[in-house]
Amino acid sequence: MSEFLEIVGGTTLRGTVRAGGAKNAGLPLLIATLLTPEPCTITNVPNLTDTSLVIHLLEQFGAEVDYDGDEVRVHTPRLLASEASYSLVKALRASFWVLAPLLARGGAARVALPGGDLIGARPVDLHLEGLTKMGAEISLKHGVVLASAPHGLKPAQIDLRYPSVGATHQLLMAAALTPGCTTITGCAREPEIVAMAELLGRMGASVQGAGTPVVEVRGEGQLRGATVDLIGDRIEAGTYLLAGVITGGEVTVEGVSPTFFGSFLDILREMNIEVSTTEASVTVRCAGPVRGVHVKTGPFPELATDLQAPLMAALATAEGSSSIEETVYEGRFSHVSELARLGAKITVRERTVAIEGVKKLAGAPVDGLDIRAAASLVLAALAAEGRSEIHEIHHLRRGYEHVERKLGSLGARVWSRMSDPDDFIFAGC
Ligand code: UD1
C-alpha cells in the first residue's frame, strides 16, 4: 500500500493560508545546535519527514531532543560520535552540514560524501575548500570525507566562487566557534542564511553582513544556548500563491515576509497578476488573463530554483509562450514529462524549457519524483479538468505540512488515498 493524493481540479481557489516554518532554515539551524553544550530551542518548526530525519541525526551525536508541537529543544552536553554514515547523508543531503559543527567543536569528523541526485551533480568542493582554508586537514577515502583540526580551526579569509547556500551555512557555523575574525566573500544571500546568522549571534558570535555577499564573523571559543523562532517558508508560500494563480483565484499567504521572495513577486506581476503585500503576508489576485514570461532561476534574490517547477505548472496554462532557464541544477526537470501527461506543452533544450500555454489541462495519474516536482503536479492537477492522482508523494511530504488541509481551506478538492496493491499497471520489460 502506498499513499497518493487524489485531486479533482477545476475549482477557483480563494482564501488565506499560513506558511509553516521554513524547512530550509529549520534543517541547518537544528544542525547548528551541535555547536554548543547548552540547550537550544527552535520554535515554529514544521512537522515534516526531513525534520524527523535531522532530529534522528542529532541524536546520533548525543543530542537529547524534545519535540513538542512545533517547538524543538536540543541539548548536546557532549558529542558522542563524529561520524555521519552514507545512509544518513543519502536520506537527507543537509546531513552533510554536520561536518562544520563536528569539526569546530570536536576537532574531527567523518561524514559520507553526498552523491549526485535526480536534480544534479551537487558537488561539495566549496565546503571543503573553505574548511581547509580554516586549517582543517581533509581527505577523501571510500566515499567518506575525513576531516580533522587537532589544534582547532583558525580564522581565515574565504572567497566562495559561487554563492552556495550549504557552503555558506557550513562556514558560518565553523567561523562562529573559531576565535577571531573570519571574512567570507561571495556568500549566499538567502533569508535562511540571515536566519543562521541570527541564531549564531544569539549563541554569542558576532555575525555582520548576513544577507549581503560579504559576511564577517567574530567567533568565540565557546557558544551558549539560544532560542529562535523559524522564519516562514517562502517556497511553501510561493507554491500556495501559484495555486491561486493557476486556478484564477485570489490567495493570501500569511506568516512570511514579502522580502523573502526576491524577484518572484515581480515575475508574478509581469504575468499580469495583482500582488499586494503587508509586512508579513502576500496576496495574489488574478484580474485578467495570465501572461507567459521568460525567466531564469539563480541565487537569491533571483528566482529560487525551488520555485522553478511550481512556476512551470502555472505557465503551462498562461497565454502565449514562456521559457525558464534553470541555472542552478542541470537536471531539475523530472516534472516536465509528468506535466505533459496532464496536457502541458513543454520542450526541454539543455537547461532551458519552452512552454506553450494551453487553454486546459486534463487530469491523469502522475508521479511526483522530487519535492518541488510533486508540488508542481499538485498545482497542475488543481487546474486540470477531472481527476488526477499524484503518486510518490513521500517526496511532497518532505516539504509541505498539512497540504490537503491547507489547499482544502482554499476550496480545493484534495484527498490522501492509499493505493490498492492489486491495482497495478504492467510496465513492460
Ligand atoms: C539549498 C537548498 C535547496 C535549494 C538550493 C539552491 C536546503 C536544505 N536546500 O541546497 O532546496 O535548491 O539551496 O537554492 O537548504 N555547488 C558547487 N559546489 C559546492 C556547493 C554547491 O558547485 O561546494 C553548486 C551545486 O552543484 C548547485 C549550486 O551550487 O549547482 C547550488 O547549490 P547550493 O546552494 O549549495 O544548494 P544546497 O545548499 O545543497
Short mmCIF file of C-alpha atoms and ligand atoms in Angstrom, two decimals:
data_model
loop_
_atom_site.label_atom_id
_atom_site.label_comp_id
_atom_site.label_asym_id
_atom_site.label_seq_id
_atom_site.Cartn_x
_atom_site.Cartn_y
_atom_site.Cartn_z
CA MET A 1 0.00 0.00 0.00
CA SER A 2 1.34 3.42 -0.82
CA GLU A 3 -0.14 6.84 -0.35
CA PHE A 4 -1.18 9.10 -3.21
CA LEU A 5 -3.13 12.33 -3.50
CA GLU A 6 -6.43 12.40 -5.33
CA ILE A 7 -7.27 15.82 -6.76
CA VAL A 8 -10.41 16.83 -8.59
CA GLY A 9 -9.44 20.00 -10.42
CA GLY A 10 -11.29 22.98 -11.73
CA THR A 11 -12.12 24.87 -8.52
CA THR A 12 -11.06 28.51 -8.25
CA LEU A 13 -9.07 28.83 -5.02
CA ARG A 14 -9.84 31.69 -2.66
CA GLY A 15 -8.86 32.44 0.91
CA THR A 16 -5.95 32.66 3.30
CA VAL A 17 -3.37 30.08 4.41
CA ARG A 18 -0.48 30.37 6.81
CA ALA A 19 3.05 29.41 5.76
CA GLY A 20 4.78 26.98 8.10
CA GLY A 21 8.31 27.43 9.41
CA ALA A 22 10.92 27.25 6.65
CA LYS A 23 12.23 23.72 6.20
CA ASN A 24 15.43 25.06 4.65
CA ALA A 25 16.07 27.20 7.72
CA GLY A 26 14.99 24.54 10.20
CA LEU A 27 17.45 21.88 8.99
CA PRO A 28 20.66 23.99 9.25
CA LEU A 29 19.56 25.70 12.47
CA LEU A 30 18.90 22.36 14.14
CA ILE A 31 22.35 21.22 13.00
CA ALA A 32 23.89 24.43 14.40
CA THR A 33 22.67 23.48 17.88
CA LEU A 34 25.53 20.91 17.88
CA LEU A 35 27.93 23.85 18.28
CA THR A 36 27.08 24.34 21.95
CA PRO A 37 26.89 22.14 25.06
CA GLU A 38 23.99 24.28 26.29
CA PRO A 39 20.30 23.72 25.42
CA CYS A 40 18.84 25.47 22.37
CA THR A 41 15.18 25.89 21.47
CA ILE A 42 13.80 26.38 17.98
CA THR A 43 10.12 27.22 17.57
CA ASN A 44 7.79 27.22 14.53
CA VAL A 45 9.45 24.00 13.32
CA PRO A 46 7.34 22.25 10.64
CA ASN A 47 6.44 18.62 11.25
CA LEU A 48 7.98 17.10 8.10
CA THR A 49 9.84 13.91 7.24
CA ASP A 50 13.02 15.96 6.85
CA THR A 51 12.61 17.38 10.36
CA SER A 52 12.36 13.85 11.81
CA LEU A 53 15.45 12.82 9.85
CA VAL A 54 17.55 15.70 11.17
CA ILE A 55 16.40 15.02 14.73
CA HIS A 56 17.46 11.37 14.31
CA LEU A 57 20.81 12.66 13.02
CA LEU A 58 21.34 14.92 16.04
CA GLU A 59 20.55 12.02 18.37
CA GLN A 60 23.34 10.02 16.72
CA PHE A 61 25.78 12.65 18.04
CA GLY A 62 24.48 12.54 21.60
CA ALA A 63 21.77 15.20 21.44
CA GLU A 64 18.81 14.91 23.77
CA VAL A 65 15.90 16.15 21.68
CA ASP A 66 12.48 17.11 22.92
CA TYR A 67 9.98 17.75 20.10
CA ASP A 68 6.74 19.19 21.43
CA GLY A 69 4.21 20.67 18.99
CA ASP A 70 6.23 22.99 16.79
CA GLU A 71 8.97 23.51 19.39
CA VAL A 72 12.22 21.53 19.31
CA ARG A 73 14.59 21.65 22.25
CA VAL A 74 18.07 20.24 21.62
CA HIS A 75 20.72 19.66 24.26
CA THR A 76 24.06 18.10 23.34
CA PRO A 77 26.18 18.25 26.52
CA ARG A 78 28.88 16.10 24.84
CA LEU A 79 29.46 15.00 21.27
CA LEU A 80 29.27 11.21 21.48
CA ALA A 81 30.16 10.49 17.84
CA SER A 82 31.95 12.16 14.97
CA GLU A 83 30.66 10.12 12.05
CA ALA A 84 27.66 10.55 9.73
CA SER A 85 27.04 7.45 7.64
CA TYR A 86 26.15 7.32 3.96
CA SER A 87 22.64 6.09 4.78
CA LEU A 88 22.00 9.27 6.81
CA VAL A 89 23.51 11.62 4.23
CA LYS A 90 21.66 9.81 1.44
CA ALA A 91 18.34 10.10 3.26
CA LEU A 92 18.92 13.81 3.93
CA ARG A 93 21.56 15.72 1.95
CA ALA A 94 21.71 18.51 4.51
CA SER A 95 23.15 15.94 6.95
CA PHE A 96 26.48 16.72 5.29
CA TRP A 97 26.37 20.10 7.03
CA VAL A 98 27.22 18.43 10.38
CA LEU A 99 30.81 18.49 9.13
CA ALA A 100 31.43 22.05 10.38
CA PRO A 101 29.99 21.75 13.91
CA LEU A 102 31.66 18.36 14.48
CA LEU A 103 34.99 19.74 13.32
CA ALA A 104 34.77 23.06 15.16
CA ARG A 105 33.60 21.52 18.44
CA GLY A 106 35.14 18.06 18.42
CA GLY A 107 38.22 18.55 16.22
CA ALA A 108 37.37 15.65 13.91
CA ALA A 109 34.60 14.42 11.64
CA ARG A 110 33.92 11.58 9.21
CA VAL A 111 30.98 12.43 7.01
CA ALA A 112 29.88 10.48 3.94
CA LEU A 113 30.17 12.43 0.73
CA PRO A 114 26.74 13.10 -0.72
CA GLY A 115 26.45 11.78 -4.26
CA GLY A 116 24.54 13.45 -7.07
CA ASP A 117 20.80 13.08 -7.17
CA LEU A 118 17.88 13.38 -9.55
CA ILE A 119 18.25 17.17 -9.84
CA GLY A 120 22.01 17.36 -10.48
CA ALA A 121 25.61 16.54 -9.59
CA ARG A 122 25.68 18.66 -6.39
CA PRO A 123 29.39 18.79 -5.52
CA VAL A 124 30.70 20.00 -2.11
CA ASP A 125 34.07 21.37 -3.20
CA LEU A 126 33.30 24.84 -1.82
CA HIS A 127 32.51 23.43 1.63
CA LEU A 128 35.80 21.53 1.71
CA GLU A 129 37.95 24.36 0.31
CA GLY A 130 36.56 26.81 2.89
CA LEU A 131 37.17 24.48 5.82
CA THR A 132 40.67 23.74 4.50
CA LYS A 133 41.38 27.48 4.50
CA MET A 134 40.37 27.46 8.16
CA GLY A 135 43.10 24.91 8.84
CA ALA A 136 41.19 21.65 8.58
CA GLU A 137 43.06 18.67 7.17
CA ILE A 138 40.68 16.99 4.76
CA SER A 139 40.96 13.80 2.76
CA LEU A 140 38.54 11.52 0.97
CA LYS A 141 38.52 7.78 1.45
CA HIS A 142 35.94 5.22 0.32
CA GLY A 143 33.34 7.95 -0.26
CA VAL A 144 33.85 9.48 3.18
CA VAL A 145 35.21 12.95 3.99
CA LEU A 146 37.79 12.60 6.77
CA ALA A 147 38.39 15.97 8.41
CA SER A 148 40.48 16.91 11.40
CA ALA A 149 41.62 20.05 13.13
CA PRO A 150 43.57 18.72 16.12
CA HIS A 151 44.69 22.21 17.17
CA GLY A 152 41.36 23.82 16.36
CA LEU A 153 40.24 25.80 13.33
CA LYS A 154 41.74 29.21 12.63
CA PRO A 155 40.06 32.35 11.29
CA ALA A 156 40.51 32.94 7.56
CA GLN A 157 39.56 34.98 4.50
CA ILE A 158 37.42 32.80 2.27
CA ASP A 159 36.08 33.59 -1.17
CA LEU A 160 33.22 31.44 -2.45
CA ARG A 161 33.33 31.15 -6.25
CA TYR A 162 29.57 30.54 -6.24
CA PRO A 163 27.10 31.61 -3.54
CA SER A 164 26.33 28.08 -2.33
CA VAL A 165 23.71 28.01 0.41
CA GLY A 166 25.14 24.88 2.02
CA ALA A 167 28.76 26.08 1.91
CA THR A 168 27.74 29.42 3.43
CA HIS A 169 25.89 27.65 6.29
CA GLN A 170 28.89 25.37 6.92
CA LEU A 171 31.42 28.18 7.00
CA LEU A 172 29.28 30.45 9.18
CA MET A 173 28.94 27.62 11.71
CA ALA A 174 32.66 26.84 11.63
CA ALA A 175 33.63 30.51 11.97
CA ALA A 176 31.21 31.12 14.86
CA LEU A 177 33.08 28.58 17.02
CA THR A 178 36.54 29.72 15.93
CA PRO A 179 38.01 32.59 17.99
CA GLY A 180 38.95 35.56 15.79
CA CYS A 181 37.60 37.21 12.67
CA THR A 182 36.70 35.18 9.58
CA THR A 183 35.58 37.01 6.45
CA ILE A 184 33.63 35.18 3.78
CA THR A 185 33.03 36.82 0.41
CA GLY A 186 30.70 35.58 -2.32
CA CYS A 187 28.21 34.35 0.30
CA ALA A 188 24.72 33.12 -0.44
CA ARG A 189 22.20 35.83 0.46
CA GLU A 190 19.09 33.71 1.04
CA PRO A 191 16.81 34.57 4.01
CA GLU A 192 17.79 31.19 5.51
CA ILE A 193 21.40 32.45 5.75
CA VAL A 194 20.17 35.50 7.65
CA ALA A 195 18.29 33.12 9.97
CA MET A 196 21.51 31.16 10.60
CA ALA A 197 23.36 34.41 11.40
CA GLU A 198 20.61 35.38 13.83
CA LEU A 199 20.94 32.08 15.72
CA LEU A 200 24.76 32.23 15.79
CA GLY A 201 24.54 35.81 17.08
CA ARG A 202 22.25 34.71 19.91
CA MET A 203 24.73 31.92 20.69
CA GLY A 204 27.43 34.53 21.27
CA ALA A 205 29.24 35.02 17.94
CA SER A 206 29.17 38.37 16.16
CA VAL A 207 27.95 37.99 12.58
CA GLN A 208 27.87 41.12 10.40
CA GLY A 209 26.63 41.38 6.81
CA ALA A 210 24.40 38.29 6.53
CA GLY A 211 22.11 38.76 3.54
CA THR A 212 24.91 40.53 1.61
CA PRO A 213 27.79 38.88 -0.28
CA VAL A 214 30.34 39.72 2.45
CA VAL A 215 29.90 38.31 5.94
CA GLU A 216 32.29 38.92 8.80
CA VAL A 217 32.16 36.52 11.74
CA ARG A 218 33.87 37.13 15.08
CA GLY A 219 33.86 33.70 16.58
CA GLU A 220 34.17 32.55 20.18
CA GLY A 221 35.86 29.52 21.75
CA GLN A 222 32.58 28.55 23.41
CA LEU A 223 29.00 29.28 22.34
CA ARG A 224 25.96 29.42 24.60
CA GLY A 225 22.44 28.08 24.22
CA ALA A 226 19.84 30.19 22.41
CA THR A 227 16.20 30.31 21.38
CA VAL A 228 15.00 31.29 17.94
CA ASP A 229 11.70 31.33 16.04
CA LEU A 230 11.95 29.95 12.49
CA ILE A 231 11.13 32.27 9.61
CA GLY A 232 8.19 31.40 7.35
CA ASP A 233 8.74 29.08 4.41
CA ARG A 234 8.99 31.19 1.23
CA ILE A 235 8.93 28.15 -1.06
CA GLU A 236 5.82 26.65 0.51
CA ALA A 237 4.26 30.14 0.47
CA GLY A 238 5.19 30.62 -3.20
CA THR A 239 3.57 27.29 -4.03
CA TYR A 240 0.25 28.37 -2.44
CA LEU A 241 0.40 31.72 -4.22
CA LEU A 242 0.83 29.84 -7.51
CA ALA A 243 -2.17 27.65 -6.57
CA GLY A 244 -4.18 30.89 -6.57
CA VAL A 245 -2.67 31.91 -9.90
CA ILE A 246 -3.18 28.62 -11.74
CA THR A 247 -6.84 28.39 -10.68
CA GLY A 248 -7.53 32.06 -11.50
CA GLY A 249 -8.36 32.89 -7.87
CA GLU A 250 -7.25 35.10 -5.00
CA VAL A 251 -4.98 33.69 -2.30
CA THR A 252 -3.27 35.30 0.69
CA VAL A 253 -0.33 33.63 2.41
CA GLU A 254 0.40 34.85 5.92
CA GLY A 255 3.43 34.24 8.11
CA VAL A 256 6.07 35.15 5.55
CA SER A 257 7.79 38.43 4.73
CA PRO A 258 7.46 39.67 1.12
CA THR A 259 11.19 40.47 1.22
CA PHE A 260 11.89 36.70 1.25
CA PHE A 261 10.71 36.21 -2.34
CA GLY A 262 13.40 38.10 -4.28
CA SER A 263 12.34 38.54 -7.89
CA PHE A 264 9.45 36.03 -7.66
CA LEU A 265 6.77 38.63 -6.88
CA ASP A 266 7.96 40.82 -9.78
CA ILE A 267 7.68 37.80 -12.08
CA LEU A 268 4.08 37.30 -10.90
CA ARG A 269 3.34 40.97 -11.68
CA GLU A 270 4.84 40.51 -15.15
CA MET A 271 2.42 37.59 -15.56
CA ASN A 272 -0.42 40.09 -15.08
CA ILE A 273 -1.14 39.01 -11.51
CA GLU A 274 -2.10 41.66 -8.94
CA VAL A 275 0.27 41.27 -6.00
CA SER A 276 -0.22 43.12 -2.72
CA THR A 277 1.80 42.77 0.45
CA THR A 278 1.87 43.63 4.14
CA GLU A 279 4.85 43.21 6.46
CA ALA A 280 4.07 39.52 6.90
CA SER A 281 1.77 38.45 4.08
CA VAL A 282 1.39 38.35 0.31
CA THR A 283 -1.85 38.30 -1.69
CA VAL A 284 -2.21 37.37 -5.34
CA ARG A 285 -5.31 38.12 -7.40
CA CYS A 286 -5.99 37.19 -11.00
CA ALA A 287 -7.73 40.17 -12.56
CA GLY A 288 -7.27 39.16 -16.19
CA PRO A 289 -5.57 36.52 -18.33
CA VAL A 290 -2.26 35.18 -17.00
CA ARG A 291 0.55 36.05 -19.43
CA GLY A 292 3.64 33.99 -20.28
CA VAL A 293 7.11 35.17 -19.21
CA HIS A 294 10.77 34.42 -19.98
CA VAL A 295 12.76 33.96 -16.77
CA LYS A 296 15.72 32.14 -15.25
CA THR A 297 16.50 30.75 -11.83
CA GLY A 298 19.52 31.87 -9.83
CA PRO A 299 20.87 32.53 -6.37
CA PHE A 300 18.80 34.88 -4.15
CA PRO A 301 17.43 37.45 -4.95
CA GLU A 302 16.92 35.82 -8.38
CA LEU A 303 14.08 33.34 -8.90
CA ALA A 304 14.57 30.41 -6.49
CA THR A 305 15.27 27.12 -8.24
CA ASP A 306 12.87 25.55 -5.73
CA LEU A 307 10.04 27.56 -7.33
CA GLN A 308 11.00 26.64 -10.91
CA ALA A 309 8.77 23.55 -11.10
CA PRO A 310 5.73 25.15 -9.41
CA LEU A 311 6.06 28.23 -11.65
CA MET A 312 6.29 26.00 -14.72
CA ALA A 313 2.91 24.48 -13.85
CA ALA A 314 1.36 27.96 -13.70
CA LEU A 315 2.95 28.92 -17.03
CA ALA A 316 1.56 25.76 -18.67
CA THR A 317 -1.85 27.45 -18.90
CA ALA A 318 -0.66 31.05 -19.33
CA GLU A 319 -1.36 32.97 -22.53
CA GLY A 320 1.36 32.71 -25.17
CA SER A 321 4.83 31.27 -24.83
CA SER A 322 7.15 31.21 -21.82
CA SER A 323 10.60 29.92 -21.01
CA ILE A 324 12.52 29.10 -17.86
CA GLU A 325 16.28 28.66 -17.81
CA GLU A 326 17.47 26.55 -14.87
CA THR A 327 20.92 27.87 -13.96
CA VAL A 328 21.30 26.19 -10.55
CA TYR A 329 20.70 22.46 -11.13
CA GLU A 330 21.25 20.89 -14.54
CA GLY A 331 18.80 18.03 -14.10
CA ARG A 332 15.85 19.60 -12.32
CA PHE A 333 13.22 18.71 -14.93
CA SER A 334 11.63 15.43 -13.78
CA HIS A 335 8.25 17.19 -13.66
CA VAL A 336 8.30 18.08 -17.38
CA SER A 337 7.22 14.68 -18.69
CA GLU A 338 4.60 14.37 -15.95
CA LEU A 339 3.17 17.84 -16.70
CA ALA A 340 2.97 16.68 -20.32
CA ARG A 341 0.78 13.77 -19.16
CA LEU A 342 -1.65 16.41 -17.88
CA GLY A 343 -1.63 18.09 -21.29
CA ALA A 344 1.11 20.72 -20.90
CA LYS A 345 3.16 21.60 -24.00
CA ILE A 346 6.74 21.81 -22.79
CA THR A 347 10.04 21.09 -24.52
CA VAL A 348 13.47 20.93 -22.90
CA ARG A 349 16.66 22.02 -24.61
CA GLU A 350 19.71 21.70 -22.37
CA ARG A 351 18.95 23.88 -19.32
CA THR A 352 16.01 25.78 -20.81
CA VAL A 353 12.38 24.75 -21.08
CA ALA A 354 10.00 26.31 -23.58
CA ILE A 355 6.34 26.31 -22.60
CA GLU A 356 3.43 26.91 -24.99
CA GLY A 357 0.41 27.84 -22.91
CA VAL A 358 -2.64 25.59 -23.38
CA LYS A 359 -6.24 26.52 -22.59
CA LYS A 360 -6.91 23.48 -20.39
CA LEU A 361 -5.07 20.66 -18.66
CA ALA A 362 -6.74 17.29 -18.17
CA GLY A 363 -6.49 15.10 -15.06
CA ALA A 364 -4.30 11.97 -15.15
CA PRO A 365 -2.24 9.75 -12.83
CA VAL A 366 1.29 11.19 -12.45
CA ASP A 367 4.44 10.66 -10.34
CA GLY A 368 5.99 13.49 -8.31
CA LEU A 369 9.63 12.43 -8.33
CA ASP A 370 11.15 15.15 -6.15
CA ILE A 371 9.73 17.52 -3.60
CA ARG A 372 9.16 20.51 -5.91
CA ALA A 373 8.26 18.36 -8.93
CA ALA A 374 5.48 16.87 -6.80
CA ALA A 375 4.32 20.37 -5.82
CA SER A 376 4.14 21.42 -9.48
CA LEU A 377 1.99 18.40 -10.29
CA VAL A 378 -0.36 19.22 -7.42
CA LEU A 379 -0.76 22.72 -8.87
CA ALA A 380 -1.36 21.44 -12.40
CA ALA A 381 -3.90 18.91 -11.08
CA LEU A 382 -5.77 21.69 -9.25
CA ALA A 383 -6.30 23.43 -12.59
CA ALA A 384 -6.88 20.30 -14.68
CA GLU A 385 -10.34 19.14 -15.72
CA GLY A 386 -11.33 15.95 -13.93
CA ARG A 387 -9.48 13.68 -11.54
CA SER A 388 -5.73 13.30 -11.05
CA GLU A 389 -3.66 11.04 -8.87
CA ILE A 390 -0.26 12.26 -7.63
CA HIS A 391 1.90 9.27 -6.71
CA GLU A 392 5.26 9.05 -4.90
CA ILE A 393 4.04 11.76 -2.55
CA HIS A 394 6.57 10.85 0.13
CA HIS A 395 8.65 13.45 -1.75
CA LEU A 396 5.92 16.08 -1.25
CA ARG A 397 5.70 15.19 2.46
CA ARG A 398 9.38 16.23 2.85
CA GLY A 399 8.45 19.88 2.38
CA TYR A 400 4.70 20.51 2.67
CA GLU A 401 2.94 20.09 6.02
CA HIS A 402 -0.87 19.62 6.06
CA VAL A 403 -1.07 20.11 2.30
CA GLU A 404 -4.59 18.66 1.95
CA ARG A 405 -5.87 20.75 4.86
CA LYS A 406 -4.27 23.96 3.61
CA LEU A 407 -5.43 23.53 0.00
CA GLY A 408 -8.83 22.34 1.25
CA SER A 409 -9.25 25.57 3.23
CA LEU A 410 -8.87 27.45 -0.07
CA GLY A 411 -11.64 25.35 -1.64
CA ALA A 412 -9.54 22.68 -3.38
CA ARG A 413 -10.80 19.11 -3.61
CA VAL A 414 -7.78 17.10 -2.42
CA TRP A 415 -7.69 13.82 -0.52
CA SER A 416 -4.99 11.47 0.70
CA ARG A 417 -5.67 7.92 -0.54
CA MET A 418 -3.96 4.55 -0.26
CA SER A 419 -3.34 2.63 -3.47
CA ASP A 420 -4.78 -0.85 -3.84
CA PRO A 421 -1.88 -3.35 -4.13
CA ASP A 422 -3.83 -5.28 -6.81
CA ASP A 423 -4.20 -2.15 -8.90
CA PHE A 424 -1.01 -2.02 -10.93
CA ILE A 425 -0.10 -1.29 -14.49
CA PHE A 426 2.13 -3.74 -16.35
CA ALA A 427 5.09 -1.57 -17.32
CA GLY A 428 6.73 -3.88 -19.87
CA CYS A 429 10.22 -5.33 -19.86
C1 UD1 B 1 19.95 24.54 -0.76
C2 UD1 B 1 18.51 24.16 -0.51
C3 UD1 B 1 17.84 23.69 -1.80
C4 UD1 B 1 17.99 24.75 -2.88
C5 UD1 B 1 19.45 25.16 -3.03
C6 UD1 B 1 19.65 26.32 -4.00
C7 UD1 B 1 18.43 23.36 1.78
C8 UD1 B 1 18.25 22.21 2.71
N1 UD1 B 1 18.47 23.08 0.47
O1 UD1 B 1 20.64 23.37 -1.21
O2 UD1 B 1 16.45 23.47 -1.53
O3 UD1 B 1 17.51 24.24 -4.10
O4 UD1 B 1 20.00 25.57 -1.75
O5 UD1 B 1 18.91 27.41 -3.60
O6 UD1 B 1 18.53 24.49 2.19
N2 UD1 B 1 27.72 23.83 -5.67
C9 UD1 B 1 29.03 23.60 -6.05
N3 UD1 B 1 29.96 23.33 -5.08
C10 UD1 B 1 29.63 23.29 -3.76
C11 UD1 B 1 28.29 23.53 -3.38
C12 UD1 B 1 27.36 23.80 -4.36
O7 UD1 B 1 29.36 23.62 -7.24
O8 UD1 B 1 30.53 23.04 -2.93
C13 UD1 B 1 26.71 24.09 -6.70
C14 UD1 B 1 25.64 22.99 -6.74
O9 UD1 B 1 26.03 21.91 -7.53
C15 UD1 B 1 24.46 23.73 -7.34
C16 UD1 B 1 24.63 25.15 -6.77
O10 UD1 B 1 25.99 25.24 -6.35
O11 UD1 B 1 24.59 23.77 -8.74
C17 UD1 B 1 23.69 25.46 -5.63
O12 UD1 B 1 23.95 24.59 -4.56
P1 UD1 B 1 23.76 25.02 -3.04
O13 UD1 B 1 23.39 26.48 -2.98
O14 UD1 B 1 24.93 24.56 -2.28
O15 UD1 B 1 22.48 24.16 -2.64
P2 UD1 B 1 22.23 23.37 -1.28
O16 UD1 B 1 22.77 24.15 -0.17
O17 UD1 B 1 22.64 21.95 -1.44
#
